[in-house]
Tab-separated table of C-alpha atoms and ligand atoms in Angstrom:
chain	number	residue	atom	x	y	z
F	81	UNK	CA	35.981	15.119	-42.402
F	82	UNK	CA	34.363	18.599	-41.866
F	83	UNK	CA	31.179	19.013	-39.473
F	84	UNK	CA	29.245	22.470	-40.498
F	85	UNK	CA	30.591	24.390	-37.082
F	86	UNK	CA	34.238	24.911	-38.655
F	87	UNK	CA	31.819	26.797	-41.310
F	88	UNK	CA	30.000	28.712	-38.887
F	89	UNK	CA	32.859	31.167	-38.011
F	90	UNK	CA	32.394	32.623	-41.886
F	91	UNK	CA	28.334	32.779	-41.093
F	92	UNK	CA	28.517	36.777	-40.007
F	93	UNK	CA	30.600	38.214	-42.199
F	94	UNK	CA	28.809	35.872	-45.228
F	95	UNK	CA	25.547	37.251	-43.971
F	96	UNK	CA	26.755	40.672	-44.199
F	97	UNK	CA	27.716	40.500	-48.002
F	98	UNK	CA	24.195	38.267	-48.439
F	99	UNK	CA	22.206	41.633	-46.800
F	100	UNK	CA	24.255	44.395	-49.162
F	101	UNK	CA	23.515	41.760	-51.935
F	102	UNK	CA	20.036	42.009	-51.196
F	103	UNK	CA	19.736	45.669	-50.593
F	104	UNK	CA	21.160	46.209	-53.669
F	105	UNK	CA	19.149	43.634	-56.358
F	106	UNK	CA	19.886	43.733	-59.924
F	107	UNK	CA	18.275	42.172	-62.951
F	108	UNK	CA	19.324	39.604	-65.944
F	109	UNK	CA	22.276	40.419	-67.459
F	110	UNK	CA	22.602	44.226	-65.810
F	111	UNK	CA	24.110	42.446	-62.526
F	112	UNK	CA	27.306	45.270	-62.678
F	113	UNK	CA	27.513	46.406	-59.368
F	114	UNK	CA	26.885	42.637	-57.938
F	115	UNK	CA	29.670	41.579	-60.329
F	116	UNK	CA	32.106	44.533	-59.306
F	117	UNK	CA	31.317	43.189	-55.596
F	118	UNK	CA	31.908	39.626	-56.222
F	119	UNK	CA	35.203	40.298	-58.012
F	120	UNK	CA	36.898	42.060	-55.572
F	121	UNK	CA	35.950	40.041	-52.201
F	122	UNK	CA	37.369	37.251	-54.591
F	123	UNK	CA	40.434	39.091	-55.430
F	124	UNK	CA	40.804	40.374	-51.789
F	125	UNK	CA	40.721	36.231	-50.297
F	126	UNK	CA	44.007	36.140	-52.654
F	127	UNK	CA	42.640	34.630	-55.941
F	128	UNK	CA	44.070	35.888	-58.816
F	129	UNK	CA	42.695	34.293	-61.522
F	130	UNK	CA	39.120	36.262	-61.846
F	131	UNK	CA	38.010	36.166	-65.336
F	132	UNK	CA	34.620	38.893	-65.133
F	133	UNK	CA	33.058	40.162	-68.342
F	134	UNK	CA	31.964	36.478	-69.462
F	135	UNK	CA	28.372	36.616	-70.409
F	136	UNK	CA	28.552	40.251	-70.338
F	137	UNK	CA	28.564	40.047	-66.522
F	138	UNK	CA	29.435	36.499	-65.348
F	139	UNK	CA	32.538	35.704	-63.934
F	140	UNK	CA	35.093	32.377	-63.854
F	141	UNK	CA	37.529	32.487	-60.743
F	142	UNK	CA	40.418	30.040	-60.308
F	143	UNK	CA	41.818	28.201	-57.223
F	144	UNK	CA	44.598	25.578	-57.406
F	145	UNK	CA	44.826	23.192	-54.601
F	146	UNK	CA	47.681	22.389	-53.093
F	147	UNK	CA	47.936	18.681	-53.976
F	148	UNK	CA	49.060	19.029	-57.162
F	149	UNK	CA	47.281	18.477	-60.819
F	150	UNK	CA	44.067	17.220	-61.261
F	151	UNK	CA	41.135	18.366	-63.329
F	152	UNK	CA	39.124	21.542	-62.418
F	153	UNK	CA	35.356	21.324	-60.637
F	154	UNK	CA	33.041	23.788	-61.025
F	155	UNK	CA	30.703	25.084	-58.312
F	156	UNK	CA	28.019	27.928	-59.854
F	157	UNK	CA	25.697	30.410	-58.141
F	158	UNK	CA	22.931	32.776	-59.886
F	159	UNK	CA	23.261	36.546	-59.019
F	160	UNK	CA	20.176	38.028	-60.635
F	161	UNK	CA	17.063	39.021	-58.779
F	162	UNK	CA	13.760	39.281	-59.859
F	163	UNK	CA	11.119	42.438	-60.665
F	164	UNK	CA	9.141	41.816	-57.477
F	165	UNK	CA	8.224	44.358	-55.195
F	166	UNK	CA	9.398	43.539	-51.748
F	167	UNK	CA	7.318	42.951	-48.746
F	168	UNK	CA	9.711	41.111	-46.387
F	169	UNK	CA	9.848	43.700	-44.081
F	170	UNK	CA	13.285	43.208	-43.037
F	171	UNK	CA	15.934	45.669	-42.443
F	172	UNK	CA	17.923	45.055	-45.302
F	173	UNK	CA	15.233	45.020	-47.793
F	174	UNK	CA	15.865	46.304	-50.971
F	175	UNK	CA	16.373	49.637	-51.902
F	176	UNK	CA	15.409	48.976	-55.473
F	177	UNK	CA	11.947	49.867	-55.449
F	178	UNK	CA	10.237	46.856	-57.670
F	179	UNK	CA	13.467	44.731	-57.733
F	180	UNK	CA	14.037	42.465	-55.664
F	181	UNK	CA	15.923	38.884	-54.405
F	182	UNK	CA	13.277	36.859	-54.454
F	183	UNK	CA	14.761	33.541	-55.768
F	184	UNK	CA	17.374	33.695	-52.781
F	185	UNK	CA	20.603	33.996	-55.831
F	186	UNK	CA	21.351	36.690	-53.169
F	187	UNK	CA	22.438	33.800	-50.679
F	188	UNK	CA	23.445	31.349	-53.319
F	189	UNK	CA	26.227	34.551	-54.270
F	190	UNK	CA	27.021	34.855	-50.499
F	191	UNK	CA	27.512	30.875	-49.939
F	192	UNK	CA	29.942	30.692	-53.036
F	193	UNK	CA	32.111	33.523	-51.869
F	194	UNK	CA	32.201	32.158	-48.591
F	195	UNK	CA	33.299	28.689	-49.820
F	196	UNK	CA	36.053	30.677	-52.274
F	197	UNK	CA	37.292	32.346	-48.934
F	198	UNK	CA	37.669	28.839	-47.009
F	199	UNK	CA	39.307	27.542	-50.061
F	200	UNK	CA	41.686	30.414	-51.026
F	201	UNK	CA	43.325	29.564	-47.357
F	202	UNK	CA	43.380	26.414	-46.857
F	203	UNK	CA	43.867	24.768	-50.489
F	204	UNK	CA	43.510	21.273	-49.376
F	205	UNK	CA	42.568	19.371	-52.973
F	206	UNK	CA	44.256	18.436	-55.695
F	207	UNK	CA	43.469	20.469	-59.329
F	208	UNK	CA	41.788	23.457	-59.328
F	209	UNK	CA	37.991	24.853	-58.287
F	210	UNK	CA	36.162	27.099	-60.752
F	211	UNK	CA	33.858	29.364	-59.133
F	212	UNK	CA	31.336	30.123	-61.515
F	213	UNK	CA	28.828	33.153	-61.000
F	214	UNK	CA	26.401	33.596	-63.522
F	215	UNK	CA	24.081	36.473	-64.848
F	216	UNK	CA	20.215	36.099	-66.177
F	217	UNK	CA	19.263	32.590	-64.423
F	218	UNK	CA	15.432	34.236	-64.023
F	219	UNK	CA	14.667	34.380	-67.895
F	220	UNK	CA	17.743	35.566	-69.807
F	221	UNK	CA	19.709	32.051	-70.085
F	222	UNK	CA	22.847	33.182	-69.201
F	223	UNK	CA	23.947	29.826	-68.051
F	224	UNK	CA	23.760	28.934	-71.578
F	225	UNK	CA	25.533	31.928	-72.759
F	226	UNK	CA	28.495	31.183	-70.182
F	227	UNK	CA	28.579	27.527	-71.922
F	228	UNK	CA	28.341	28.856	-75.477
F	229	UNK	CA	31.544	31.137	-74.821
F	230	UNK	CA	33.443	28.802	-73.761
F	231	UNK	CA	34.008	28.286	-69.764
F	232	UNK	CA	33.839	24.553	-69.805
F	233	UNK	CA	37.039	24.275	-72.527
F	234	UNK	CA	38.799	27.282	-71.078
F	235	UNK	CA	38.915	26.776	-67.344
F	236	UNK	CA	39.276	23.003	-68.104
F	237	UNK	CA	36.197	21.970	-66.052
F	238	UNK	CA	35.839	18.045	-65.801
F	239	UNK	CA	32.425	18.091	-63.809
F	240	UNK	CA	29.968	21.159	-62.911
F	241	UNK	CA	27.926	21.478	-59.933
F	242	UNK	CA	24.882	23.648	-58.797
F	243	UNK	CA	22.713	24.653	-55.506
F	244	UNK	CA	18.999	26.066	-54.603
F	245	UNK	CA	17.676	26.961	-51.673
F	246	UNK	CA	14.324	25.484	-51.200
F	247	UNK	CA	11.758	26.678	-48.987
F	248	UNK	CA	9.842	24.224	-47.023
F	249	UNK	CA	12.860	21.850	-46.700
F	250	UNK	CA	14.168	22.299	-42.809
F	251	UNK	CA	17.671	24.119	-42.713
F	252	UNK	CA	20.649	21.919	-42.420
F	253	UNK	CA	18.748	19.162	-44.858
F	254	UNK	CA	19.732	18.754	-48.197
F	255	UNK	CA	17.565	16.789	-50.927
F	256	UNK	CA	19.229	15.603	-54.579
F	257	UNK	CA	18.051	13.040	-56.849
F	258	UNK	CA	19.698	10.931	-59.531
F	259	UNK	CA	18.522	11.847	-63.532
F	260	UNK	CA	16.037	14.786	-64.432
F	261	UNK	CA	15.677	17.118	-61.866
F	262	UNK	CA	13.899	19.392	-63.673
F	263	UNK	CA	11.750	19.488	-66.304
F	264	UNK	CA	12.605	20.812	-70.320
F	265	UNK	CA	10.407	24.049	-71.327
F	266	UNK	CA	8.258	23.990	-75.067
F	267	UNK	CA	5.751	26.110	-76.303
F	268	UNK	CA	3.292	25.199	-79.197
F	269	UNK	CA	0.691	27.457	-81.480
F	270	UNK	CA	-1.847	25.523	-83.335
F	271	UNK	CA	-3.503	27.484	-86.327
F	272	UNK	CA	-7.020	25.909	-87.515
F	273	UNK	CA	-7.778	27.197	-91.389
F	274	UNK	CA	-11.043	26.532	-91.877
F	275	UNK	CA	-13.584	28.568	-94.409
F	276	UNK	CA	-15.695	31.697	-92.660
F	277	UNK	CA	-18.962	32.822	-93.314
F	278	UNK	CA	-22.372	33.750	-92.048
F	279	UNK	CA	-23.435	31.720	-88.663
F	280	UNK	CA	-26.719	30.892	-89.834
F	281	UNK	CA	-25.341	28.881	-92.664
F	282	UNK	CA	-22.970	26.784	-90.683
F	283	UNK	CA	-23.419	24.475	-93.919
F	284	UNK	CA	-21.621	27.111	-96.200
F	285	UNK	CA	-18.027	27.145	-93.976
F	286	UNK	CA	-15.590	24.675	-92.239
F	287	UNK	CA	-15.965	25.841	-88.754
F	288	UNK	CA	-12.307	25.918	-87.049
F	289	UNK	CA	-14.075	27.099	-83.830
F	290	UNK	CA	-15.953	23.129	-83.178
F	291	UNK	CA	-12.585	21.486	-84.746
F	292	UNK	CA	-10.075	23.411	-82.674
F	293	UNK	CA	-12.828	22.733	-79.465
F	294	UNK	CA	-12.055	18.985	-80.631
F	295	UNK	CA	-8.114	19.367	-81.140
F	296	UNK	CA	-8.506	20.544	-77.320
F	297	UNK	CA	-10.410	17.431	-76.481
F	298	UNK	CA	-8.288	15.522	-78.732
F	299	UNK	CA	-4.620	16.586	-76.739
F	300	UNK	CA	-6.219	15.319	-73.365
F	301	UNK	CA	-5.477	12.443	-74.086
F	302	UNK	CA	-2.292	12.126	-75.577
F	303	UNK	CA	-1.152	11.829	-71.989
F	304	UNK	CA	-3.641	9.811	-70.888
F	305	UNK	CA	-3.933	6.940	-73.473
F	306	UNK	CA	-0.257	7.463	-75.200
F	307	UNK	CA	2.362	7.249	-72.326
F	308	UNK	CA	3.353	5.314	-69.237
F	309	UNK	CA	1.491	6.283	-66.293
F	310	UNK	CA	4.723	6.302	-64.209
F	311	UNK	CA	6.608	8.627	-66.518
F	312	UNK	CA	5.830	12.687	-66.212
F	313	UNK	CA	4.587	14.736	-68.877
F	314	UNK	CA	2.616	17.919	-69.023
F	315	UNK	CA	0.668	19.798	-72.108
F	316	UNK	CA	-1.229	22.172	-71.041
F	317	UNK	CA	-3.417	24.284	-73.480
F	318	UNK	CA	-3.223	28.198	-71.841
F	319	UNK	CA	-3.871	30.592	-74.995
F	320	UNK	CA	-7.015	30.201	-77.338
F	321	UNK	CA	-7.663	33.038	-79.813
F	322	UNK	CA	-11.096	32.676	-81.887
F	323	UNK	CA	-13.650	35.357	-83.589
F	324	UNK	CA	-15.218	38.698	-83.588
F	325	UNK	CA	-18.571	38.235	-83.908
F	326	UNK	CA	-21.977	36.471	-82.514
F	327	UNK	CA	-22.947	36.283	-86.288
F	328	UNK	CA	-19.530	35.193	-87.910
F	329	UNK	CA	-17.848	31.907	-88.336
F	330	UNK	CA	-14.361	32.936	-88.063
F	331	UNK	CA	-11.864	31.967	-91.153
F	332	UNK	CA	-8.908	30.489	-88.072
F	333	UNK	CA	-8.600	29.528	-84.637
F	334	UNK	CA	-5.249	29.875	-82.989
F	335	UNK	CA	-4.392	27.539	-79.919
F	336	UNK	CA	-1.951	28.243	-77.901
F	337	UNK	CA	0.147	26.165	-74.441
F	338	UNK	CA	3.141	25.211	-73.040
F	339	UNK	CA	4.650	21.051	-72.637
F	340	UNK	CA	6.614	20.136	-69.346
F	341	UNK	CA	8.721	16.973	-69.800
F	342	UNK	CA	11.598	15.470	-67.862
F	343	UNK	CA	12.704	12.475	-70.398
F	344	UNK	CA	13.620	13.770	-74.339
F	345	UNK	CA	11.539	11.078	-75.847
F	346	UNK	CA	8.577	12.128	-74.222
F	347	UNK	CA	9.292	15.536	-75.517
F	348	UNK	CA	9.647	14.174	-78.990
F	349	UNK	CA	6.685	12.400	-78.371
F	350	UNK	CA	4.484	14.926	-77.153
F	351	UNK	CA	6.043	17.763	-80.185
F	352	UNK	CA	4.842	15.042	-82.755
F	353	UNK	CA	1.721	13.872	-81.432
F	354	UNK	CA	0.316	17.282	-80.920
F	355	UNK	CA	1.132	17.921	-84.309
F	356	UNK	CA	-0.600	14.628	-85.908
F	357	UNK	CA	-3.470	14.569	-83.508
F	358	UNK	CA	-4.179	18.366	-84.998
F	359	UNK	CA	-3.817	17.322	-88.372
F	360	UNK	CA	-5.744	14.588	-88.156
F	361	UNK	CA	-8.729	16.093	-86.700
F	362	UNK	CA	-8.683	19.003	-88.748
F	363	UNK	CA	-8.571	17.054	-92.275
F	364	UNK	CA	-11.372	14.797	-90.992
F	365	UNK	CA	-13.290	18.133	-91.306
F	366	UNK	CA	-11.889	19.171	-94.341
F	367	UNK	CA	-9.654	22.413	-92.502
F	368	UNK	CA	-5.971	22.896	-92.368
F	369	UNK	CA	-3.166	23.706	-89.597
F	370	UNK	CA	-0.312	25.563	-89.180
F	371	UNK	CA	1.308	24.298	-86.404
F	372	UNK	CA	4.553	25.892	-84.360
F	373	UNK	CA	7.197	24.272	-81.724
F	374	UNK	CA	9.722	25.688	-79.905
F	375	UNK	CA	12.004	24.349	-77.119
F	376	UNK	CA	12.686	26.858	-75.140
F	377	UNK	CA	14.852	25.032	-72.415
F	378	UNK	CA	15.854	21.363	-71.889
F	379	UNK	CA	15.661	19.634	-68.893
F	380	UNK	CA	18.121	19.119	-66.036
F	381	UNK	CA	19.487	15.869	-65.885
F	382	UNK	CA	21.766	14.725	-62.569
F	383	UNK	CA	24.680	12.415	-63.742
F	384	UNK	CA	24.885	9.375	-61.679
F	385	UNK	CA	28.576	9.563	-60.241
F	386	UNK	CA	28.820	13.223	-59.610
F	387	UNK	CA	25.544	12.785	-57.986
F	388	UNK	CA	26.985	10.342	-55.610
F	389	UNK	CA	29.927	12.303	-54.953
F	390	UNK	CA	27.143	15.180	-53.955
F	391	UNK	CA	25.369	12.999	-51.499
F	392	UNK	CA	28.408	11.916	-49.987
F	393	UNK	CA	29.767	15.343	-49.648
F	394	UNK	CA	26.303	16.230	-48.594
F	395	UNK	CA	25.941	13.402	-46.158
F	396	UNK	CA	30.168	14.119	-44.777
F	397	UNK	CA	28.534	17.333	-43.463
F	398	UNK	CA	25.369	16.664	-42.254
F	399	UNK	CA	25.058	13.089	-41.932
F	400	UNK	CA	22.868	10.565	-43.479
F	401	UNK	CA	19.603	11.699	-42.155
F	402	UNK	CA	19.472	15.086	-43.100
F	403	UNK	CA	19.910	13.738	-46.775
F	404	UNK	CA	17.323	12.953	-48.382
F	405	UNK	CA	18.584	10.884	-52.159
F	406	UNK	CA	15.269	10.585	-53.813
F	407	UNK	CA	13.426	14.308	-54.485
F	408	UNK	CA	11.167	14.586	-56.712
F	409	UNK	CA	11.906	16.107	-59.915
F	410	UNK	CA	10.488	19.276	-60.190
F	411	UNK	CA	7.909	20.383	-63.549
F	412	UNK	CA	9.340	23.896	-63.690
F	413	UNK	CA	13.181	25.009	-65.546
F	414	UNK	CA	16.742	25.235	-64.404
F	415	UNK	CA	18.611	26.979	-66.839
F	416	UNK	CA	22.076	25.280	-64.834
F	417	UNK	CA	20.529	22.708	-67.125
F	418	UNK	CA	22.996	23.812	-70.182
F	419	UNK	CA	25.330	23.396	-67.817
F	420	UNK	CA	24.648	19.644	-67.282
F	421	UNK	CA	24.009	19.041	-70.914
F	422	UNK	CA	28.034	20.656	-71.692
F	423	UNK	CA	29.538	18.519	-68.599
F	424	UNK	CA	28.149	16.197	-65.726
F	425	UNK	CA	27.244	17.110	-62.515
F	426	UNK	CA	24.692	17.562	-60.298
F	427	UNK	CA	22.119	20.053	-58.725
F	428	UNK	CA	21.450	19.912	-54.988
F	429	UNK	CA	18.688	21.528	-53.009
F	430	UNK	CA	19.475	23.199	-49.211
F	431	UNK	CA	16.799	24.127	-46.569
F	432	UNK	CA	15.761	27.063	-46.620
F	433	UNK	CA	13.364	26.535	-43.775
F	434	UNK	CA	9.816	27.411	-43.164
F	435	UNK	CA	9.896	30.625	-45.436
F	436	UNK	CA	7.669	32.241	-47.926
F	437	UNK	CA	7.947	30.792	-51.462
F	438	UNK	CA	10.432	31.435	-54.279
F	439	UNK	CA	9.387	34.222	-55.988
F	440	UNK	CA	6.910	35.682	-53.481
F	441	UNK	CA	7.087	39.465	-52.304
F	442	UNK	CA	7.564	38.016	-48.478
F	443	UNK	CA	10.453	35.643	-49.185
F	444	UNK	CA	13.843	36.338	-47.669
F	445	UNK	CA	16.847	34.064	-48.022
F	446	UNK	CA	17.251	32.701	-44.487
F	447	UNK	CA	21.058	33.186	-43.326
F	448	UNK	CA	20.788	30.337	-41.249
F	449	UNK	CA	21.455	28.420	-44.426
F	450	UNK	CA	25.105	29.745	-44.851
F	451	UNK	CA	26.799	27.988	-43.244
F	452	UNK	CA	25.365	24.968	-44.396
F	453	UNK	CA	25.984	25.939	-48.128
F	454	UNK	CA	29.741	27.116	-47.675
F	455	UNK	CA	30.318	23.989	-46.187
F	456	UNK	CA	28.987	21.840	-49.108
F	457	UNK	CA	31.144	23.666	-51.412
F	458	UNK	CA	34.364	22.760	-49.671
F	459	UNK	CA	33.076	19.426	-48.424
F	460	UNK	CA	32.680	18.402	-51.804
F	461	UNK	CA	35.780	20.068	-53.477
F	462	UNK	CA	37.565	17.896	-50.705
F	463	UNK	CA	35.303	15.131	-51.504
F	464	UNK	CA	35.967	15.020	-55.514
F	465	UNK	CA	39.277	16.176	-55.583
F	466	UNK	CA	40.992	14.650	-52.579
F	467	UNK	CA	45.063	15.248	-51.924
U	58	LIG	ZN1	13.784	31.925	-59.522
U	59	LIG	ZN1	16.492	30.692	-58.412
């Protein structure tokens, strides 16, 4: 049993990596001189199985425990930042004018190398850890790319596990929850044909601009009247595209939004209900559609056991009531979510404290944290893979 103060002797020297991480922000898949850092702290804590150039820039290290065979368990952190322009104010800001670690993936980088440190010494499990760091979480999917070439098969990884710091949620606290944690990512354009012509002889066209204002009316409540209350789903019209003139019916209207869903028959549900409630309207008035979908990400489910083994781990270091089992999912994307789909896991959150949000100018990864996250990692390496 571990209690976080055997993890707080690694919080200054983690904090100093987590500072020249943030000083030095890097974007998407260009994360070269964060990768060239990460690769030789790991090589210099006496791991010598560091696979880099995965991904273009991810890296796959390898530790064998000292209790013999077993499978392999994978612990990831992010390492891109973000192109925000930094108003923290703190000394180590970045020096990337328009860059910067907003997301916190500088912290999330600094917690995994400190758990790879602890673990490099002391080596008390049984199979091996894969320490996963990953390029492009912000928009570039590089999670997915990592699990298209091939980590999962080659580093034999039986179960996969990720971390966010969350602001709002008091440091030392962690908060998981079984199933979708966060929501799958589609996109939709709606095309209304109709027939132009002059405005004062409304009588001479098919107006696409009153049937696509009806389509609009007519996805309200797909929601509403089509699915359980209790169940989350989100279509949201955002882009509407119509016209040139006062005294022109236009020949199309183009609609244009974005569906949030957590369960995949809801986003089957809600890719062929848009579709069919469009048609439908638009033949009733005699016009066509064209009608696009794309799924863009899917959503990030938990796995029930390796969940449990994450609470437990969680709850080993911090006990019970700084635990909390049932978050709520969140509406926006996880791209660790390819991740989950290729092996299960789980996906914890850790207090960042009362901070500025992700993504905002003012936000700083609070270092306080550390020693909380390097102590999860081992805690649950121990936990899953015990000697
Ligand atoms: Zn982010
Ligand atoms: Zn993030």
């Amino acid at each position: 049993m571990h209690f976080v103060e055997t993890f707080r002797e690694l919080q200054d020297e983690a904090a100093e990596w987590r500072r020249y991480l943030h000083q030095n922000p890097e974007l998407g898949y260009g994360v070269h001189n964060t990768a060239s850092f990460v690769a030789e702290k790991l090589a210099s804590f006496g791991i010598n199985h560091i696979e880099t150039g995965i991904a273009e820039t991810g890296i796959v290290a390898l530790i064998h425990g000292e209790g013999g065979d077993g499978p392999a368990i994978g612990l990831r952190a992010d390492m891109d930042a973000l192109p925000v322009r930094e108003a923290s104010n703190k000394p180590w800001s970045s020096q990337t004018l328009g860059r910067m670690h907003a997301c916190g993936h500088d912290g999330h980088t600094a917690m995994l190398l400190g758990a790879a440190k602890y673990l490099a010494k002391t080596r008390n499990f049984k199979g091996s850890v894969a320490l996963i760091f990953q390029p492009a979480e912000e928009d570039g999917l590089g999670g997915q790319r990592m699990v298209e070439e091939g980590i999962m098969d080659r580093f034999e990884i039986g179960q996969v596990f990720g971390m966010h710091n969350a602001p709002g949620l008091e440091v030392g606290k962690f908060a998981i929850c079984d199933g979708p944690a966060a929501a799958a990512l589609d996109e939709f354009d709606i095309v209304v044909k109709g027939r132009g012509g002059h405005a004062a002889s409304p009588h001479l066209t098919i107006d696409p601009v009153v049937i696509g204002a009806q389509i609009i009316v007519g996805l309200q409540t797909l929601i509403s009247r089509g699915t359980d209350p209790l169940e989350s789903l989100v279509v949201s019209v955002t882009k509407l595209e119509a016209g040139t003139a006062y005294n022109i019916i236009p020949e199309y209207v183009q609609i244009s939004g974005t569906v949030r869903s957590l369960k995949s028959e809801l986003r089957d549900y809600a890719e062929r209900q848009i579709r069919k409630c469009a048609e439908g309207i638009a033949q009733g008035y005699g016009a066509e559609i064209e009608f696009k979908h794309r799924r863009l990400e899917p959503s990030m489910v938990n796995h029930k056991e390796a969940t449990h083994m994450a609470i437990k781990a969680a709850c080993r270091l911090v006990g019970s009531e700084s635990v909390n089992d049932k978050k709520r999912p969140s509406m926006g994307a996880e791209d660790f979510a390819y991740m989950l789909q290729a092996r299960p896991g789980s996906y914890i959150n850790l207090g960042n404290g009362q901070t500025a949000a992700l993504h905002n100018p003012a936000y700083d990864f609070n270092d306080e944290a550390l020693p909380y996250g390097i102590g999860y990692w081992v805690t649950l390496v121990e936990t899953a893979l015990p000697v």
